[in-house]
Tab-separated table of C-alpha atoms and ligand atoms in Angstrom:
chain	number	residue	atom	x	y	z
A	1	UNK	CA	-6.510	17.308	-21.772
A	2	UNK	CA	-4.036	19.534	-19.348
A	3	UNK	CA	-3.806	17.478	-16.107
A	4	UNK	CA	-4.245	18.906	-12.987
A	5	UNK	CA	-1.542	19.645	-10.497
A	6	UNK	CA	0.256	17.938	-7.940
A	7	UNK	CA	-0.755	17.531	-4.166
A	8	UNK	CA	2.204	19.791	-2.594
A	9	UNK	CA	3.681	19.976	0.359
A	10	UNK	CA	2.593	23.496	1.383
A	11	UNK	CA	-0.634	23.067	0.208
A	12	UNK	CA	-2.426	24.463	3.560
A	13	UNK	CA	-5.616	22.013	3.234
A	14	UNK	CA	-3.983	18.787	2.233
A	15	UNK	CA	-2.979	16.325	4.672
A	16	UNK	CA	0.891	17.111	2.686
A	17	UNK	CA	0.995	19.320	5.057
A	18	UNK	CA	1.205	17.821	8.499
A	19	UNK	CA	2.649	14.719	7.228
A	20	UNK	CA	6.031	17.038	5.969
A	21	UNK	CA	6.251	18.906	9.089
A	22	UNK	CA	5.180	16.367	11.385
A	23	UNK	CA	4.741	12.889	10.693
A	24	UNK	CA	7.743	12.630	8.903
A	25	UNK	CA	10.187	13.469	11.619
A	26	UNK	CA	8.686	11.652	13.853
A	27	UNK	CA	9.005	8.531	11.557
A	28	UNK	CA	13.155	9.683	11.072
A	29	UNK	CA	13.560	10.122	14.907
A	30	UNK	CA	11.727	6.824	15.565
A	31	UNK	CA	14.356	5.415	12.804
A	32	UNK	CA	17.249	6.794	14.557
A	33	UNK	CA	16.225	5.442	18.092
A	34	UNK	CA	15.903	1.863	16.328
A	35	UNK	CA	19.117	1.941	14.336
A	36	UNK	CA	20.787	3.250	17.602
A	37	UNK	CA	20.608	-0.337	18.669
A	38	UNK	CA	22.756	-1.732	16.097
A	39	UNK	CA	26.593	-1.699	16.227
A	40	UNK	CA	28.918	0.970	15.787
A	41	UNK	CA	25.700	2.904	14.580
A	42	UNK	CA	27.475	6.970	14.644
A	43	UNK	CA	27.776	7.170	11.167
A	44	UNK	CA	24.306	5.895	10.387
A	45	UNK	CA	22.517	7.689	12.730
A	46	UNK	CA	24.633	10.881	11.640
A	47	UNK	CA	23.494	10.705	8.279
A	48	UNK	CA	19.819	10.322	9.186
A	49	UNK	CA	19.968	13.052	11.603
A	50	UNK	CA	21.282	14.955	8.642
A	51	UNK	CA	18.093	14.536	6.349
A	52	UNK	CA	15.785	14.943	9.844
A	53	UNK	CA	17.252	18.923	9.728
A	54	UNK	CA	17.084	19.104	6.161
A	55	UNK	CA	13.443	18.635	6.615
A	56	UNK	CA	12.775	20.558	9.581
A	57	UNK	CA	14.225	23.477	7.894
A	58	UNK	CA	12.518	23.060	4.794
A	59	UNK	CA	15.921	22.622	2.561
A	60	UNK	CA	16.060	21.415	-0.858
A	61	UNK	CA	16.293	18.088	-2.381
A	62	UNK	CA	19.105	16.896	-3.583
A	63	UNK	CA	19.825	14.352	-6.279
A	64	UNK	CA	21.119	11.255	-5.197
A	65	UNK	CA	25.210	11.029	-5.075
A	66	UNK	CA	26.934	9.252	-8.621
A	67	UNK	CA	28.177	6.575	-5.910
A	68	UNK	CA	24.709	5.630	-4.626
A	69	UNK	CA	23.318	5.578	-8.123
A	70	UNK	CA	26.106	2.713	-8.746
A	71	UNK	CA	25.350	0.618	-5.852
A	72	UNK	CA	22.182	1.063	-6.364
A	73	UNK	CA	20.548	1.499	-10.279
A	74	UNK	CA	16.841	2.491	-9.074
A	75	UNK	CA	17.946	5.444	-8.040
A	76	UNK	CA	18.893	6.941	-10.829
A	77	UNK	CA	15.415	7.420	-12.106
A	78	UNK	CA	14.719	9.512	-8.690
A	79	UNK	CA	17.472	12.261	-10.163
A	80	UNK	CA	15.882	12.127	-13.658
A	81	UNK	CA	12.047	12.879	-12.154
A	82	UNK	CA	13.784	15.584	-9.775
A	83	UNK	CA	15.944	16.828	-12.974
A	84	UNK	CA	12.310	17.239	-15.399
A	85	UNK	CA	10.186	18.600	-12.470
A	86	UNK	CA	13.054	21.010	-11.714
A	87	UNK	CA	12.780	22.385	-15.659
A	88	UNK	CA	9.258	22.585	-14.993
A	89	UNK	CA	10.256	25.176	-12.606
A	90	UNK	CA	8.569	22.940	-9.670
A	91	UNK	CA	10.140	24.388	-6.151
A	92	UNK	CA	11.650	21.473	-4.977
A	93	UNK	CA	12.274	22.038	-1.405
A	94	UNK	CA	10.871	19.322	1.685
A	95	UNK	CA	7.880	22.025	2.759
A	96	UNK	CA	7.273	22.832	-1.011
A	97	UNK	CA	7.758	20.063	-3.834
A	98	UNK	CA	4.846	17.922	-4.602
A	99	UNK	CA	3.757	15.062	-2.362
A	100	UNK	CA	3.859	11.911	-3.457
A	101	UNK	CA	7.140	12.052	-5.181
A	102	UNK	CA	9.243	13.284	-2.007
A	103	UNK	CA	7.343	10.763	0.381
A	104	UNK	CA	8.921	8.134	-2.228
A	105	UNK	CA	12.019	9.974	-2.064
A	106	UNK	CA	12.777	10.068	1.718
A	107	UNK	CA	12.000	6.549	2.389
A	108	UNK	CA	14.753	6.118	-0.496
A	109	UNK	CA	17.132	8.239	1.161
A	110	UNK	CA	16.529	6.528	4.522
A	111	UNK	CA	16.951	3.420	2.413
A	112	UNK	CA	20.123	4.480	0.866
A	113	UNK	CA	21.950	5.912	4.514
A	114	UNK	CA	21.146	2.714	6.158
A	115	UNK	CA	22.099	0.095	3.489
A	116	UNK	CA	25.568	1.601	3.207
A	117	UNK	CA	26.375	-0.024	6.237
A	118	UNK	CA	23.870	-2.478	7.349
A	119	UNK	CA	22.648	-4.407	3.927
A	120	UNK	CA	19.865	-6.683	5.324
A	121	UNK	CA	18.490	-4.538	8.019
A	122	UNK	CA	15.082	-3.565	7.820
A	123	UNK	CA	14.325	-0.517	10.325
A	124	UNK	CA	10.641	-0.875	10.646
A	125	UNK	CA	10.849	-5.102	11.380
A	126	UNK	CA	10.070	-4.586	15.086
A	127	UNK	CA	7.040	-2.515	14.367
A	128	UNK	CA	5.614	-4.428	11.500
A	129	UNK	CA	5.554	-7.575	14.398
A	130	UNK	CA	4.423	-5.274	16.684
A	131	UNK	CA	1.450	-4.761	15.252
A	132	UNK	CA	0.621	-7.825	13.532
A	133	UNK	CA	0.732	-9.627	16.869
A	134	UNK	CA	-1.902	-7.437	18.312
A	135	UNK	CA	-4.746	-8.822	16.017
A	136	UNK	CA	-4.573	-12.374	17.540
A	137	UNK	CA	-7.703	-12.259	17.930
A	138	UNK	CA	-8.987	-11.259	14.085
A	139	UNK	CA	-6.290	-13.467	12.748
A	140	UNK	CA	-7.967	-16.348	14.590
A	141	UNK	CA	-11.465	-15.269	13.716
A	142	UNK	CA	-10.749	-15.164	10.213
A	143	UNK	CA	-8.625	-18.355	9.987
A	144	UNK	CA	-11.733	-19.604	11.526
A	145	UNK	CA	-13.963	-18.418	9.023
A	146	UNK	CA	-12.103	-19.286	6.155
A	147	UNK	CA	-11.766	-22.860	7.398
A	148	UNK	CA	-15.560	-23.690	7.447
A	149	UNK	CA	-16.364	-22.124	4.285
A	150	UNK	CA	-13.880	-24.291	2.630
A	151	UNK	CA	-15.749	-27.401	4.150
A	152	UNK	CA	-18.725	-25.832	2.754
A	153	UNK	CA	-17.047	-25.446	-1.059
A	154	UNK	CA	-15.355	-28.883	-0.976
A	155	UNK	CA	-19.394	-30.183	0.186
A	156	UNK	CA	-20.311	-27.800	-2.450
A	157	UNK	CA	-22.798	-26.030	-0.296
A	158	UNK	CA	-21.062	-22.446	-1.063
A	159	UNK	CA	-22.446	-19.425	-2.411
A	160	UNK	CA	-19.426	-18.253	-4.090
A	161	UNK	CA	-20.137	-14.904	-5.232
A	162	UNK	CA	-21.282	-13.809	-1.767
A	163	UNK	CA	-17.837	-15.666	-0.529
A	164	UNK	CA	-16.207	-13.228	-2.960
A	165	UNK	CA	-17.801	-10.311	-1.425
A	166	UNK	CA	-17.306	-11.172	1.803
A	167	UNK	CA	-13.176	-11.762	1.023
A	168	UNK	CA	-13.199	-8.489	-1.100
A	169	UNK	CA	-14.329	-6.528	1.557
A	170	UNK	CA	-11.856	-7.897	4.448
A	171	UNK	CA	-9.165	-7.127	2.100
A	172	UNK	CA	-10.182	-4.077	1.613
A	173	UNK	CA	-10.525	-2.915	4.802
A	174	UNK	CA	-7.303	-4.987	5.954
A	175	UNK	CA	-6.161	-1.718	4.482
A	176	UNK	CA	-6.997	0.113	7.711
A	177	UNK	CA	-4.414	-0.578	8.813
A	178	UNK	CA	-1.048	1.390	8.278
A	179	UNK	CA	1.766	2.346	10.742
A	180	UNK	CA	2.820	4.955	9.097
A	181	UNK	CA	-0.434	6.435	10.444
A	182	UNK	CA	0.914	5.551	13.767
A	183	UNK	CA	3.058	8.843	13.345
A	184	UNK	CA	-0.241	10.556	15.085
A	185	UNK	CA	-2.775	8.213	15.673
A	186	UNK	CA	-3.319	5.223	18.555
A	187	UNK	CA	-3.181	1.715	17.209
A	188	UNK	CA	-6.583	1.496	18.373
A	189	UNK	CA	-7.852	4.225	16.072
A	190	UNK	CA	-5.448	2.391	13.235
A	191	UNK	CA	-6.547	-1.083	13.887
A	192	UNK	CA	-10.506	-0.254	14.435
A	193	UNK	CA	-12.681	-1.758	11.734
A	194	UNK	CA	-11.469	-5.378	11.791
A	195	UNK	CA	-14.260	-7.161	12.827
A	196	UNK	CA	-17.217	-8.612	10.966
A	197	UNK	CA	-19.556	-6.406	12.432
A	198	UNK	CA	-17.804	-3.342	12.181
A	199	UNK	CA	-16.876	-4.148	8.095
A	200	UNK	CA	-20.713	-4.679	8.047
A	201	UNK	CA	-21.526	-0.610	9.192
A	202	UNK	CA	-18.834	0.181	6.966
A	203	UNK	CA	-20.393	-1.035	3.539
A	204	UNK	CA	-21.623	2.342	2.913
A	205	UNK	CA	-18.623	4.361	3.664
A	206	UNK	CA	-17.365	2.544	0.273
A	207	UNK	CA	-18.098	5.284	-1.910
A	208	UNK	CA	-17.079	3.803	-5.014
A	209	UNK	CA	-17.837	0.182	-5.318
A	210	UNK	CA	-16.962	-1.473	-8.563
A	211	UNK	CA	-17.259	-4.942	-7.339
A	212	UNK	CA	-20.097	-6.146	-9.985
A	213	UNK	CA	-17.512	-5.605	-12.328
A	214	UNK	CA	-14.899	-7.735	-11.359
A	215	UNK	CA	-16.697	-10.423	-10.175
A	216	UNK	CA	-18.365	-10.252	-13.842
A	217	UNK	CA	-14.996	-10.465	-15.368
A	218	UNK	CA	-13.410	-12.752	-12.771
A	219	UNK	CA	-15.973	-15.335	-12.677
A	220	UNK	CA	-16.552	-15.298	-17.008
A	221	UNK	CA	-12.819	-15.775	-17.162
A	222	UNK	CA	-11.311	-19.252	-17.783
A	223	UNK	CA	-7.696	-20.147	-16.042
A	224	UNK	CA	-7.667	-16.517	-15.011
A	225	UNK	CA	-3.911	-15.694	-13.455
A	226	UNK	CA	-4.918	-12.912	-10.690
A	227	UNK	CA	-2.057	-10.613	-9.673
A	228	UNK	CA	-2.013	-8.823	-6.120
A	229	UNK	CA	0.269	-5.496	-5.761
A	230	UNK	CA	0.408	-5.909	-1.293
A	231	UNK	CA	0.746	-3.047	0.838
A	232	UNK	CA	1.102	-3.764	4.423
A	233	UNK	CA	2.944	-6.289	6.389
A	234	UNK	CA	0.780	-8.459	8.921
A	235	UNK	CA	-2.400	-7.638	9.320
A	236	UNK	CA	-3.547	-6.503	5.870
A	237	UNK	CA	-1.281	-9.352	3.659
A	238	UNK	CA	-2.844	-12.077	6.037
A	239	UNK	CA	-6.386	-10.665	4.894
A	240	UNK	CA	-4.481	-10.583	1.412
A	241	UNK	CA	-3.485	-13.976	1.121
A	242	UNK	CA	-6.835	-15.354	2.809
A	243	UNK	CA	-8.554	-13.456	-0.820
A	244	UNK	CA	-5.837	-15.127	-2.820
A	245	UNK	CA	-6.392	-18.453	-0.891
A	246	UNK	CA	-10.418	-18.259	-1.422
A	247	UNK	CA	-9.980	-17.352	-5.409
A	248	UNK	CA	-7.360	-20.252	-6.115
A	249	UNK	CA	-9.551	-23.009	-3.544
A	250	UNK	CA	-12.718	-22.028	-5.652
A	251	UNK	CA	-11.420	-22.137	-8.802
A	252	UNK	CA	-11.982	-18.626	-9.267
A	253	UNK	CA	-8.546	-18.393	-10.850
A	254	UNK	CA	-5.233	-20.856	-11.376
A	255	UNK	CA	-2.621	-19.101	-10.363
A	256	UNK	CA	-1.619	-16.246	-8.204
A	257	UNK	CA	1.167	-13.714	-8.244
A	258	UNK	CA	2.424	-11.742	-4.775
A	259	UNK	CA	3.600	-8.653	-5.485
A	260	UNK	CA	6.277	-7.147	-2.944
A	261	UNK	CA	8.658	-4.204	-2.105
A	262	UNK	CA	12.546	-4.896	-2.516
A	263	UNK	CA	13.241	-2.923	0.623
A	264	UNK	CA	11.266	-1.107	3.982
A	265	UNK	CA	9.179	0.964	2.535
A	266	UNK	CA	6.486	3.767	4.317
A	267	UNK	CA	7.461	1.847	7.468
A	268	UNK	CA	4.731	-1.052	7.392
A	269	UNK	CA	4.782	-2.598	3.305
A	270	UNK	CA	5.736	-6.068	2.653
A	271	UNK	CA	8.737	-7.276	1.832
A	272	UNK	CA	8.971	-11.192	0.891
A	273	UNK	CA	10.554	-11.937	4.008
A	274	UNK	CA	7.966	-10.545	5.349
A	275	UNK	CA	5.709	-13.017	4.549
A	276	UNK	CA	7.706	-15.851	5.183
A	277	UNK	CA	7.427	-14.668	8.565
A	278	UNK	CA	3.851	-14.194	8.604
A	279	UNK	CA	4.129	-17.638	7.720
A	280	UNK	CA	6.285	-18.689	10.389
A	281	UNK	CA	3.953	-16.055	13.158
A	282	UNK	CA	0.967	-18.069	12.368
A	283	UNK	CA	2.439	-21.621	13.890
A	284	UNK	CA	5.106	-19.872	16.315
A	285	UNK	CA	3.724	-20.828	19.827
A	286	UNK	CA	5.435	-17.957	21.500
A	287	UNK	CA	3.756	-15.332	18.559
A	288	UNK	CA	-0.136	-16.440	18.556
A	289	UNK	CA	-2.309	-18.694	20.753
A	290	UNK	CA	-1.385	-22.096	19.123
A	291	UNK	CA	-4.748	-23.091	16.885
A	292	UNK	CA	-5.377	-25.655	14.811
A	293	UNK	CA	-7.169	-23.340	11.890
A	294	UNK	CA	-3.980	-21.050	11.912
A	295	UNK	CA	-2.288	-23.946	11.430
A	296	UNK	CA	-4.309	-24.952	8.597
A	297	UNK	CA	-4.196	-21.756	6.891
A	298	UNK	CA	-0.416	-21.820	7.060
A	299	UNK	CA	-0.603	-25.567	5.396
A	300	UNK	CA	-2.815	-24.369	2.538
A	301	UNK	CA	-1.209	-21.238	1.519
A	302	UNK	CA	2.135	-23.435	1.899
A	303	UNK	CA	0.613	-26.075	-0.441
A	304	UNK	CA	-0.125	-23.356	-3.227
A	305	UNK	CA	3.222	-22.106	-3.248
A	306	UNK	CA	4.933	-25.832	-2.973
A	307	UNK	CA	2.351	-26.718	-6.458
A	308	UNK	CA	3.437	-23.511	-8.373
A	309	UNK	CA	-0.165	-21.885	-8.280
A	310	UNK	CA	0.932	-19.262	-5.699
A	311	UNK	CA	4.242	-17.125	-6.628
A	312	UNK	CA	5.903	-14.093	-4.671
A	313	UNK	CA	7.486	-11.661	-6.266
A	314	UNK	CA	9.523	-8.451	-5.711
A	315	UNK	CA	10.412	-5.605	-8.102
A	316	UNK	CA	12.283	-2.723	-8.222
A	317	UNK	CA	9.648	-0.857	-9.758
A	318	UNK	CA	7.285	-0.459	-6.721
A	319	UNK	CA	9.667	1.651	-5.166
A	320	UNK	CA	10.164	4.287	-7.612
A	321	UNK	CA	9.308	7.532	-7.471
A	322	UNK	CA	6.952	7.078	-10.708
A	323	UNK	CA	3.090	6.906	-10.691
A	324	UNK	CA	1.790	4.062	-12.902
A	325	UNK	CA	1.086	5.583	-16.057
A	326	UNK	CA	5.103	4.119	-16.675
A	327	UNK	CA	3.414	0.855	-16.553
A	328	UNK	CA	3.366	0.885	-20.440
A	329	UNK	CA	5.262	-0.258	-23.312
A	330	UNK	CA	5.854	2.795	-24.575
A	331	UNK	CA	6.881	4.166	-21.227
A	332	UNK	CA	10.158	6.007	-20.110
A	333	UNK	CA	10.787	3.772	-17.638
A	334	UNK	CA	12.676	0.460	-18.301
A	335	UNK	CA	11.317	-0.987	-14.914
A	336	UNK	CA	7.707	-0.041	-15.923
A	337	UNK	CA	7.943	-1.740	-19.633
A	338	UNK	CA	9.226	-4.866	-18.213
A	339	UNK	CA	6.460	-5.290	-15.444
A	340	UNK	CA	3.980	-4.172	-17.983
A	341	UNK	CA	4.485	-7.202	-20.385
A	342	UNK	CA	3.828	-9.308	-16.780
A	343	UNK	CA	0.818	-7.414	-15.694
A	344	UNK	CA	-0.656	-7.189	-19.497
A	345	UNK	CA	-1.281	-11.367	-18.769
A	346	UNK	CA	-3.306	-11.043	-15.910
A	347	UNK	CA	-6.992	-11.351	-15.835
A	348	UNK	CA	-6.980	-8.656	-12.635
A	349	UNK	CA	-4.250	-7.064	-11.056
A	350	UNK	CA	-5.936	-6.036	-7.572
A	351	UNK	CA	-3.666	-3.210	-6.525
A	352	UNK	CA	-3.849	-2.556	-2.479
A	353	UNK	CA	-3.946	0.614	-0.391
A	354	UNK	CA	-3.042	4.298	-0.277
A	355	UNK	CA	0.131	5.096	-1.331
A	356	UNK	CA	-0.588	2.399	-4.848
A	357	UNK	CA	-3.601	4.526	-5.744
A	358	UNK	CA	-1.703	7.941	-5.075
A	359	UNK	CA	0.397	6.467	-7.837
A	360	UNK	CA	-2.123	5.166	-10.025
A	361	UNK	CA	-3.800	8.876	-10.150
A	362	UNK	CA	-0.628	10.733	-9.739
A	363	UNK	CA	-1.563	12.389	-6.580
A	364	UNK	CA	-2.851	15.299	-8.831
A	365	UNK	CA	-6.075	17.692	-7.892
A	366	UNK	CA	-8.356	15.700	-9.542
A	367	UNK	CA	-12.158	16.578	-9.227
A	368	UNK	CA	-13.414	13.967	-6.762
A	369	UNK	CA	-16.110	13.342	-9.672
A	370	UNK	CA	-13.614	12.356	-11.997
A	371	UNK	CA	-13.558	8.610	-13.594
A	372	UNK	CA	-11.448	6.512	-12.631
A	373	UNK	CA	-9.962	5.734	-15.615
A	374	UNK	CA	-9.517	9.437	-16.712
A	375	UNK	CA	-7.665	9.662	-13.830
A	376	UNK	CA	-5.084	6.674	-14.457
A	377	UNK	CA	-4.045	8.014	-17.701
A	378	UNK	CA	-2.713	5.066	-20.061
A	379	UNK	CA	-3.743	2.485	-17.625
A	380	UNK	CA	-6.899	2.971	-18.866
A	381	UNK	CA	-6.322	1.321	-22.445
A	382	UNK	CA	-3.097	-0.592	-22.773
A	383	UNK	CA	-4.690	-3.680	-21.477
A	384	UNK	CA	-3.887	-4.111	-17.726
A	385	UNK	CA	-7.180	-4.895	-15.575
A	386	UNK	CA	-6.519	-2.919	-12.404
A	387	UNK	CA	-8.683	-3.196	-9.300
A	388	UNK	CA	-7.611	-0.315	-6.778
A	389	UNK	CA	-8.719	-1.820	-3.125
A	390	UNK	CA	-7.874	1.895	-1.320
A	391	UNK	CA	-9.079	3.241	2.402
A	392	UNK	CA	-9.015	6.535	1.708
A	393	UNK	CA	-5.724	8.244	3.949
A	394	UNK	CA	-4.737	11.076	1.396
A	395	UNK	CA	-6.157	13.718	-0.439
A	396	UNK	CA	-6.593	12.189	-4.255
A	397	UNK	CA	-9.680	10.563	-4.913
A	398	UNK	CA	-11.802	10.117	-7.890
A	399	UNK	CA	-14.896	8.057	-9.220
A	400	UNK	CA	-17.182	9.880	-6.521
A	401	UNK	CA	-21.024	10.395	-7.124
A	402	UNK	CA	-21.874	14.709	-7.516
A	403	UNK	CA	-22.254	15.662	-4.320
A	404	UNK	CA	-20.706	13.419	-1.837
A	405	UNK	CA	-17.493	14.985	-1.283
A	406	UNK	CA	-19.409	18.379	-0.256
A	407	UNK	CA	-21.710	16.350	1.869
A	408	UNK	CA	-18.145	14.730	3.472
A	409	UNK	CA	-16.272	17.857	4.020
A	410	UNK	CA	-19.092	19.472	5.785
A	411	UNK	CA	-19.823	16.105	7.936
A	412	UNK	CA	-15.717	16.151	9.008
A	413	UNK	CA	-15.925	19.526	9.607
A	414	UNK	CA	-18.778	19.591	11.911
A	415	UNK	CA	-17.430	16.645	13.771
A	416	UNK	CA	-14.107	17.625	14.251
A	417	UNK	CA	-13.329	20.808	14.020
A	418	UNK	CA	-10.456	20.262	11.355
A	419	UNK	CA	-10.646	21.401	7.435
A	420	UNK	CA	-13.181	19.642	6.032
A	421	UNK	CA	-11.577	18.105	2.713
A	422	UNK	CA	-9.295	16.154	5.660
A	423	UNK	CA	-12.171	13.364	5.828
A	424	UNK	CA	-10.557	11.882	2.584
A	425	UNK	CA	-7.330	11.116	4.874
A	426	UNK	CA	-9.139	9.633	7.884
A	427	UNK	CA	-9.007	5.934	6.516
A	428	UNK	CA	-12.991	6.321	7.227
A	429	UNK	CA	-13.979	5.617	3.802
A	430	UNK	CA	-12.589	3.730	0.884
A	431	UNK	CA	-13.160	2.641	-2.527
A	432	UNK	CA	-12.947	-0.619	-5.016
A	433	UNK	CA	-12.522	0.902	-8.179
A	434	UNK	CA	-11.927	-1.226	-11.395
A	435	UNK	CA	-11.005	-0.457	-14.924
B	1	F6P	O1	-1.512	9.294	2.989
B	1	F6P	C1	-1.063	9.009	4.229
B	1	F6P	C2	-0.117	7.869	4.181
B	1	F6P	O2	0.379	7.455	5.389
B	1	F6P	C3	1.014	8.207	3.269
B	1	F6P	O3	2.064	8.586	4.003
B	1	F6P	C4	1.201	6.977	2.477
B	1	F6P	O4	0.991	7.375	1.193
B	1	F6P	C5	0.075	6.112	2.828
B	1	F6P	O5	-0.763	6.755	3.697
B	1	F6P	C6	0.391	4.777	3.330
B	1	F6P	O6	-0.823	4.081	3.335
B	1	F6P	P1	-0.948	2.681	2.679
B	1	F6P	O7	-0.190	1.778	3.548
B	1	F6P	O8	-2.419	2.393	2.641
B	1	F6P	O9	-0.376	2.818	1.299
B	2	MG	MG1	1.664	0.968	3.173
């Protein structure tokens, strides 16, 4: 089967196509103001003031220098994907080259300028907090929620498939959430669907909705290990970890693994030090309204860590600029066979949020009635159980009934004026789709 192309950055239609010329820069300017901050920051902000021009003038992308490679070793599989798309006669300029590999790349290259001088520093810290300090009052809710249902399981009064549901969905939607959306959008349009009421209304903007399935497989599986690729710091983990919480209190699996980015990535994803301060958010006085269910939340999750049921991870692999067909043992990648002999263990790897299922379909044109599982390639067969918990905030999408994403581009186009095929980036709809 010939696979369909790449999003690209000048495709007119595609959301590519703001997000080069415009949301990008803004994210790089917004970088420079923060880093401006720091000490002695002129070379720094030089460099990234550098890449801002290349962009705005649509230059080319350039391999990553010998001396970066050797500080640091993931980047040397950036220059081999740039080196086999360039024989493929791919233009490979920041207007032209395909999507998802240059939004990988610049956050690399922002990566790369500011750890040559400033190792630890994570440029997007202040916004991640930001943010997750806004949903007090969700955080609160939910830790509220989650407390009295586990009263009800240890009475045994729980209906634990409906709990299931109910957690699936909040971390799905937790998704909603993404500030690298906050490029051109309000936080209230970003942070809207939170609620219990709101998730309710939402149920049928999940256009694809395999959770039958993995409840079936979840709940026939005994001493299941559950794996969770994260996406985004504060809001969305917190709904994360309240899933992983649920699965490991009910027995719905007996151990846990956290998987997190190595560095800032797409401004808002989760580092692990980004969850220890979650951690430390959820009993900090000055941070939330003191509670005693956030503080009870922070106990439990604490607990499954301190008994070995709950591990956090963080490889280099999430990071590259490789979709997740390399998660195979016959794959090119050395990062993707190791983390495939991990994943190939776990009963379900749930794998969170936009940019993860750009990479598990390769951000290629597929027909939006595609299978899933067509559309991940090797995934499909070599033995990893993948869940994809997505909002929809890019172009790709597949496993959609005939007819709905006519019926969606005409709806988005009536309502706001824009190209129609632009609902798929709204973060209006979403999808659970497992193979
Ligand atoms: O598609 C829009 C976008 O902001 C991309 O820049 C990025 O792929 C993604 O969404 C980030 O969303 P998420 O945090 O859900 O992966
Ligand atoms: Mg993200």
């Amino acid at each position: 089967m010939s696979l369909p192309e790449f999003y690209l950055n000048n495709d007119a239609q595609s959301f590519a196509f703001s997000t080069c010329r415009e949301r990008w820069p803004k994210i790089l300017r917004d970088a420079i103001e923060t880093v401006s901050e720091l000490d002695n920051p002129e070379k720094v902000k030089a460099s990234l003031s550098k890449l801002l021009d290349e962009i705005n003038e649509d230059g080319p992308i350039v391999v990553f220098a010998e001396k970066e490679v050797q500080t640091i070793p993931g980047l040397l599989s950036y220059n081999k994907v740039l080196s086999s798309l360039r024989s493929e006669k791919i233009s490979l300029t920041w207007h032209t080259a395909p999507w998802l590999f240059t939004e990988c790349y610049l956050y690399r290259r922002i990566d790369a300028i500011i750890k040559s001088q400033y190792p630890e520093f994570d440029v997007f810290h202040a916004k991640k907090q930001q943010s997750f300090k806004t949903q007090a009052a969700a955080v609160q809710d939910l830790a509220s929620r989650y407390r009295a249902i586990s009263e009800d399981i240890a009475a045994k009064k729980a209906n634990v498939e409906l709990l299931f549901r109910e957690f699936l969905d909040i971390c799905l939607w937790g998704n909603k959430i993404d500030l690298s959306l906050l490029a051109n959008k309000t936080q209230e349009e970003v942070h809207s669907g939170q609620n219990a009421e709101e998730r309710q209304k939402a149920e049928k903007n999940i256009l694809a909705n395999d959770s039958d399935k993995i409840w079936a497989h979840l709940s026939s599986t005994k001493s299941a290990r559950v794996d969770i690729v994260l996406d985004n710091a504060g809001f969305e983990t917190y709904t994360d970890l309240l899933f992983m919480l649920f699965l490991l209190t009910v027995g719905l699996c007996e151990t846990v693994t956290v998987h997190c980015k190595t560095r800032p990535w797409m401004v808002s994803d989760t580092m692990k030090k980004d969850i220890d301060i979650l951690l430390a958010d959820l009993v900090d006085e000055d941070f939330f309204p003191p509670h005693e269910d956030l503080k009870f939340i922070h106990d439990t999750f604490a607990g499954f860590i301190k008994e070995g049921k709950m591990s956090i991870v963080d490889l280099e692999f999430w990071t590259l600029g490789l979709d997740y067909t390399h998660l195979d043992p016959e794959g090119d990648s050395e990062y993707g066979r190791e983390l495939y002999k991990e994943l190939a263990s776990s009963t379900v790897v749930f794998i969170k949020g936009d940019l993860n299922y750009r990479k598990l379909t390769a951000d290629r044109k597929w027909p939006k009635t595609t299978k899933f599982s067509d559309a991940i390639g090797r995934l499909a067969h070599n033995g990893i159980r993948v869940a994809a918990l997505r909002t929809c905030k890019a172009d790709v999408c597949v496993g959609l009934p005939e007819g709905v994403d006519e019926e969606l581009c005409k709806l988005w186009a009536e309502q706001t004026g824009e190209e129609g095929a632009l609902w798929c980036s709204s973060g209006n709809w979403a999808v659970i789709s497992f193979n």
